[in-house]
Structure formats: structure tokens, C-alpha cells
mmCIF file of C-alpha atoms in Angstrom:
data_model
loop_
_atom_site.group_PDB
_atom_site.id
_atom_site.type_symbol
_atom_site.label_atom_id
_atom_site.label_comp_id
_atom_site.label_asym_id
_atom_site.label_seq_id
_atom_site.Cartn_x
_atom_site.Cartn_y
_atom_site.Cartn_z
ATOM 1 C CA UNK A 17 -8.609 4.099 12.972
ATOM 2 C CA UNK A 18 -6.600 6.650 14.821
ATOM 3 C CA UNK A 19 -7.915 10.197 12.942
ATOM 4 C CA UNK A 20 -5.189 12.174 14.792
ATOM 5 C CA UNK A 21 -2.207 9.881 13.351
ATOM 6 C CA UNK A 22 -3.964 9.830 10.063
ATOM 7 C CA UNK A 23 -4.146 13.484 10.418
ATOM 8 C CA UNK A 24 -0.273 14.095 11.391
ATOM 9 C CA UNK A 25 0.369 11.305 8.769
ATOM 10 C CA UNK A 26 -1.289 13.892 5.996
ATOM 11 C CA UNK A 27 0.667 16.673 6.827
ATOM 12 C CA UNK A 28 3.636 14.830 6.811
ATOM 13 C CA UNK A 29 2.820 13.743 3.149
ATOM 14 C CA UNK A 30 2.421 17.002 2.378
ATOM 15 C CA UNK A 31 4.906 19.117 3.976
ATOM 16 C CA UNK A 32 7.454 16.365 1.994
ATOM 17 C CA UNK A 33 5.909 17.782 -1.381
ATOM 18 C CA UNK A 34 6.699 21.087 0.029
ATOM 19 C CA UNK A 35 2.849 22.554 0.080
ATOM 20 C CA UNK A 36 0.884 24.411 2.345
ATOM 21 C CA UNK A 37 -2.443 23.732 3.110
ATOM 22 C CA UNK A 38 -3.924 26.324 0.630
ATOM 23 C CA UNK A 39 -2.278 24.430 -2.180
ATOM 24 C CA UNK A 40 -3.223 21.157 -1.220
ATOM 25 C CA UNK A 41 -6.938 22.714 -0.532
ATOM 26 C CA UNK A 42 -6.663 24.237 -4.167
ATOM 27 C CA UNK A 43 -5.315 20.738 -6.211
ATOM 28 C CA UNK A 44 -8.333 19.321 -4.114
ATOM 29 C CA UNK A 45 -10.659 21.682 -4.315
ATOM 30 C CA UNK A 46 -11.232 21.965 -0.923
ATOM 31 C CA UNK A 47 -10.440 24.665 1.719
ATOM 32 C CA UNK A 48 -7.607 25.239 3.910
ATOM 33 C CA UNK A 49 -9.103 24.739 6.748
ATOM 34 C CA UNK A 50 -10.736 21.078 5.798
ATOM 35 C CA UNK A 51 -7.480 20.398 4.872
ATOM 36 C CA UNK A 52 -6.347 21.877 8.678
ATOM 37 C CA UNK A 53 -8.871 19.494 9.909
ATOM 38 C CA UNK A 54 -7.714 16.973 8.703
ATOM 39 C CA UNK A 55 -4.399 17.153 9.820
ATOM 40 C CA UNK A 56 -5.384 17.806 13.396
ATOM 41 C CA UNK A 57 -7.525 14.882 13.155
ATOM 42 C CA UNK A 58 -10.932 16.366 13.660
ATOM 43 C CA UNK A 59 -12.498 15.251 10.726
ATOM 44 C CA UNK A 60 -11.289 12.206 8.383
ATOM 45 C CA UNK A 61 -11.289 12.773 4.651
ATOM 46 C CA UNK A 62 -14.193 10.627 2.701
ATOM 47 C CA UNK A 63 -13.457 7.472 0.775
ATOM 48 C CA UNK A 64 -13.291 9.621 -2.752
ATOM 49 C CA UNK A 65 -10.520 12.434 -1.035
ATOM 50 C CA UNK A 66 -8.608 9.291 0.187
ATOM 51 C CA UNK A 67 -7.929 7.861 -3.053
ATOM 52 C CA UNK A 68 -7.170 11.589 -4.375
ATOM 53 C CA UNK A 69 -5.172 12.169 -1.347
ATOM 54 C CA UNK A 70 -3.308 8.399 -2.203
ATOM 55 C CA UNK A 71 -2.393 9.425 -5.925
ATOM 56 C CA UNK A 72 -1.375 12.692 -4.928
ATOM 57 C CA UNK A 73 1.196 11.839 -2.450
ATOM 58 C CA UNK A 74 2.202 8.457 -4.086
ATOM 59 C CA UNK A 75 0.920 6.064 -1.171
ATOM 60 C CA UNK A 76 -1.910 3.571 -0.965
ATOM 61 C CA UNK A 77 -5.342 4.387 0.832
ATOM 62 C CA UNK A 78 -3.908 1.652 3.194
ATOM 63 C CA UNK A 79 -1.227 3.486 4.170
ATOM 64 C CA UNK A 80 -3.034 7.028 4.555
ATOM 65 C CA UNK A 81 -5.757 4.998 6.770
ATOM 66 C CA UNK A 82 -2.763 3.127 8.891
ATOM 67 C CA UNK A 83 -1.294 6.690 9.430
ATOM 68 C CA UNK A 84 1.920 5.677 8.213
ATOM 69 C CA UNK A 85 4.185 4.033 5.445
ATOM 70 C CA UNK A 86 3.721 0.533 5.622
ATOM 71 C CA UNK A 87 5.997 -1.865 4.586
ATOM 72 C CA UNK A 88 4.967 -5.384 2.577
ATOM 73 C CA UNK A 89 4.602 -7.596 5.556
ATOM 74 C CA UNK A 90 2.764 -4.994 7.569
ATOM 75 C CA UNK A 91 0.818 -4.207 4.321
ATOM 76 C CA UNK A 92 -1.313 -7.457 4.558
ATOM 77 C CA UNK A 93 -2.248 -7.344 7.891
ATOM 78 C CA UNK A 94 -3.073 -3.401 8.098
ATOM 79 C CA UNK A 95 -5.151 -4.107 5.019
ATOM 80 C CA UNK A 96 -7.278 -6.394 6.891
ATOM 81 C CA UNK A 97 -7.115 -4.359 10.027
ATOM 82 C CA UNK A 98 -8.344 -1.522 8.627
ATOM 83 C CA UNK A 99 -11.201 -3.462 6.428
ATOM 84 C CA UNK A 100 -12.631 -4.500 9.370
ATOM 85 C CA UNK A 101 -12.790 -0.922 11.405
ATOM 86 C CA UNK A 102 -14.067 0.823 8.177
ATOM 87 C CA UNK A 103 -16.691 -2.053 7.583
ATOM 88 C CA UNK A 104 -17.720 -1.669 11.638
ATOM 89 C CA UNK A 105 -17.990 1.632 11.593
ATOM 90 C CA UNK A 106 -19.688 2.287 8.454
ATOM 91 C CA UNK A 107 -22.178 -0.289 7.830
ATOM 92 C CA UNK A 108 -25.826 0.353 9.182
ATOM 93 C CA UNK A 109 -27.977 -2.362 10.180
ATOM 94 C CA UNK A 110 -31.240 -2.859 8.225
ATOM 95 C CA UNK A 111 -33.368 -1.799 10.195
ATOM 96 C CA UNK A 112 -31.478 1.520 10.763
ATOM 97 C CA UNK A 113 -31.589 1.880 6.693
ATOM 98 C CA UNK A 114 -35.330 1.212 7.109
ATOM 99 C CA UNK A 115 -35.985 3.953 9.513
ATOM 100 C CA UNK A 116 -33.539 6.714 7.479
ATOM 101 C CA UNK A 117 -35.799 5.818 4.409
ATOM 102 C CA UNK A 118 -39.031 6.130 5.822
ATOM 103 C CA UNK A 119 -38.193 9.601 7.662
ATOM 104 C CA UNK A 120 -36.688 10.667 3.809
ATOM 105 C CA UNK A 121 -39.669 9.900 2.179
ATOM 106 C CA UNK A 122 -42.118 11.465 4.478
ATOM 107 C CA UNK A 123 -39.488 14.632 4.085
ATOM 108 C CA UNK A 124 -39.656 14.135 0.633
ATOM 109 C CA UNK A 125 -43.657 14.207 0.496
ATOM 110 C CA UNK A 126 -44.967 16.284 3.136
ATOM 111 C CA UNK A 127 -46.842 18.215 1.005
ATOM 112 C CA UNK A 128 -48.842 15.319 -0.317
ATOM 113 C CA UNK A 129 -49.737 14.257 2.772
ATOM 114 C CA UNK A 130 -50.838 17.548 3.679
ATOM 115 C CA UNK A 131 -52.699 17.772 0.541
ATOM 116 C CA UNK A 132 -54.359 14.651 0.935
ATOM 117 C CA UNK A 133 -55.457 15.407 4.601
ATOM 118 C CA UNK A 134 -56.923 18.592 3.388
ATOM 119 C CA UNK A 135 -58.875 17.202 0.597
ATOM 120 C CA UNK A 136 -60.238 14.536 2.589
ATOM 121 C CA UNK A 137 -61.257 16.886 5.223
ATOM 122 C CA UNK A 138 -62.919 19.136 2.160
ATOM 123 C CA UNK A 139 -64.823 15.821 1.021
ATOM 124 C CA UNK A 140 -66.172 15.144 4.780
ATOM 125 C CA UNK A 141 -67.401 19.133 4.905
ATOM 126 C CA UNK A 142 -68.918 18.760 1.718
ATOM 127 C CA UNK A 143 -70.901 15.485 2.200
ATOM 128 C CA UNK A 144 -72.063 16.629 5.552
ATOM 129 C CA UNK A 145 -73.055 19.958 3.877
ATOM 130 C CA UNK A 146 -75.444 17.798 1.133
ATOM 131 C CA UNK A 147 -76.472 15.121 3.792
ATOM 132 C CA UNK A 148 -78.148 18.012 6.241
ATOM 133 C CA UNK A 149 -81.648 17.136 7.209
ATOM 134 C CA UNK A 150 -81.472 14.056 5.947
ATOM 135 C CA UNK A 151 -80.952 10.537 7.913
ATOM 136 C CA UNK A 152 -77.339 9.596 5.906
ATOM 137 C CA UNK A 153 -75.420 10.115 8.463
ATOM 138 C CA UNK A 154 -74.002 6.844 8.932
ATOM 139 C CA UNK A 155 -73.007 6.997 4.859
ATOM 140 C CA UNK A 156 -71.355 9.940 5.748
ATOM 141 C CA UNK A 157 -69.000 7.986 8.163
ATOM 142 C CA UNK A 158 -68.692 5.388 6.109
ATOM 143 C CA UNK A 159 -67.390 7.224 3.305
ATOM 144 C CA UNK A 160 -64.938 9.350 5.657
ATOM 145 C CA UNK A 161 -64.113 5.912 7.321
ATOM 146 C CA UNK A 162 -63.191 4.323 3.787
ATOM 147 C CA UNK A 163 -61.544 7.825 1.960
ATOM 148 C CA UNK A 164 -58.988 7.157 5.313
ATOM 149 C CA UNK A 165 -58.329 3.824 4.832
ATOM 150 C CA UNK A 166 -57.723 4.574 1.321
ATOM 151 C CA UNK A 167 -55.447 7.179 1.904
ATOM 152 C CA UNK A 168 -53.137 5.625 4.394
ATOM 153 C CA UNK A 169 -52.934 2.144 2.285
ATOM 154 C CA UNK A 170 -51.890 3.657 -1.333
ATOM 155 C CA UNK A 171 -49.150 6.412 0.774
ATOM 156 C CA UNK A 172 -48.090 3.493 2.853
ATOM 157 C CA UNK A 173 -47.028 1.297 -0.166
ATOM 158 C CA UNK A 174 -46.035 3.686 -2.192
ATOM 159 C CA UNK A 175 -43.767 4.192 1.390
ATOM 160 C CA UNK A 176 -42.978 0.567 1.672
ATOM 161 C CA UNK A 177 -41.795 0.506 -1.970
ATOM 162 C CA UNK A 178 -39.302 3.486 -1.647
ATOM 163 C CA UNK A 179 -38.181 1.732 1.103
ATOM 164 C CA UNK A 180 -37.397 -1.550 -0.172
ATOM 165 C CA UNK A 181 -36.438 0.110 -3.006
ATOM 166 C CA UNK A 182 -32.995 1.353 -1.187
ATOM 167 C CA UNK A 183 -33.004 -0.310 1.476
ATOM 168 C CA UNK A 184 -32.293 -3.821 0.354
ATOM 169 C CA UNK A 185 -30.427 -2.272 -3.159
ATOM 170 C CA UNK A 186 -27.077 -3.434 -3.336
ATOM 171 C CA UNK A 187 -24.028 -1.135 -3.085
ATOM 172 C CA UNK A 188 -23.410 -1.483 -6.192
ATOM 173 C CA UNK A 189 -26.190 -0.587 -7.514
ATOM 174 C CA UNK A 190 -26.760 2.929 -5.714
ATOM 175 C CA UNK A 191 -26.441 5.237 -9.245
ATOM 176 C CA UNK A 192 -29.552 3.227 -10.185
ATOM 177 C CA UNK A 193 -31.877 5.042 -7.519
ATOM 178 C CA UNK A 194 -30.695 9.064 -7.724
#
């Protein structure tokens, strides 16, 4: 995909319906100047502005991704042209999905973590406050030993399940998850 004749492609499209970039920002209720970008092929428009941008001006998605008006011979083949760059470009590997979700969902519950840490620590404090003087210190360690184990196995499959959750969830299905 060539962003810049995409870009000049857009403006062309638009300076034929005779409006500036403020209008065109306004009917898509975007700005002016992601409309300038855009056109000078710094940024591309996402998949939803596409097919806005298609209807608008009366052209295919095809034809806005090919950077020009395509006739029905070179329809087919930019079609499949462009299929394949937007499916190379866009699709992540699993294991990249795998990684994104795991980093989300220790974003996501930080706190608990935290909270958990802090509350295990409290537990330790208190049962070496009670066990002073006496010879349970090996009870003591065991019970740290086991409240840690415990910790990290329930937050790393409730981990795991977010994970495979979206990770694995087909494309169609993404509305199910938000």
C-alpha cells in the first residue's frame, strides 16, 4: 500500500466534490488536519473511515486503497493485491496476541496484585507476631510458603483465562468480550 498515493488519491476525490478539508473533516467528524494527513500520506484512514470515505466519494474501498480508479480488469487483481498487504500487515502472530493480553491484564489489575502482596505480607507479620517465643517457626514458613503458591496459581489462571479468552476468539466474535 502506497499511503502517499492513497493520500493524493483522497484529495483528488475530494477536491472533485468541490470541499475543503474542514468540510470533509466536519461530514466525518474528524479534523482538518487528520484529514491533511491523510492526504499527505502520513497517516492512513482506519478500515471504518475507508468505507465512509468509499460512500462518500462514490468509489470502492478497493479503489481508495489502490490510490486510484480502477477499472474491471484491474479491479480483480488489485482486490487480491491489496488483500494480501492489508492481511500482512495487520495480522499478529499468536504469540504476539498472547503477550499484548497478558501485559493488559496485569494493567488492568495492578491493584489486586498489589493488594494481594500486601495482605500476604500483613498475614506473615501477624503470624510471626503470635508465633514469638515459641518453636513454630517452621509453620510460619510453611504457611507463607503455601499463602504464595496460592496467590500466584488462582492470579495466574484467572491470567491464562483472559488470555485465551481473546486471544484464540475469533474475529468475529470480538463484541462478545468488551
Amino acid at each position: 500500500m502506497n499511503q502517499v498515493k492513497i493520500g493524493k488519491f483522497i484529495a483528488a476525490l475530494r477536491k472533485e466534490k468541490g470541499m475543503t478539508q474542514e468540510q470533509l473533516g466536519e461530514k466525518l467528524g474528524v479534523t482538518n488536519k487528520t484529514v491533511s494527513r491523510w492526504e499527505n500520506g502520513n497517516y492512513m484512514p482506519n478500515i471504518e473511515m475507508l468505507s465512509i470515505l468509499s460512500k462518500e466519494f462514490g468509489v470502492s474501498v478497493n479503489e481508495i486503497i489502490s490510490g486510484e480508479r480502477l477499472e474491471t480488469e484491474e479491479f480483480k487483481k488489485a482486490a487480491d493485491d491489496n488483500l494480501v498487504t492489508a492481511l500482512a500487515s495487520s495480522t499478529f502472530t499468536l504469540k504476539e496476541k498472547i503477550a499484548f493480553f497478558k501485559k493488559k491484564w496485569l494493567r488492568e489489575h495492578i491493584a489486586t496484585i498489589v493488594l494481594c502482596v500486601v495482605a500476604w505480607i500483613g498475614i506473615i507479620v501477624l503470624l510471626t507476631l503470635k508465633t514469638q517465643g515459641n518453636d513454630k517457626f517452621p509453620i510460619l514458613g510453611a504457611v507463607g510458603v503455601l499463602l504464595a503458591v496460592l496467590f500466584y496459581v488462582v492470579l495466574y489462571n484467572r491470567m491464562m483465562a483472559y488470555v485465551e479468552s481473546r486471544a484464540y476468539q475469533n474475529p468475529d466474535d470480538e463484541t462478545d468480550n468488551k
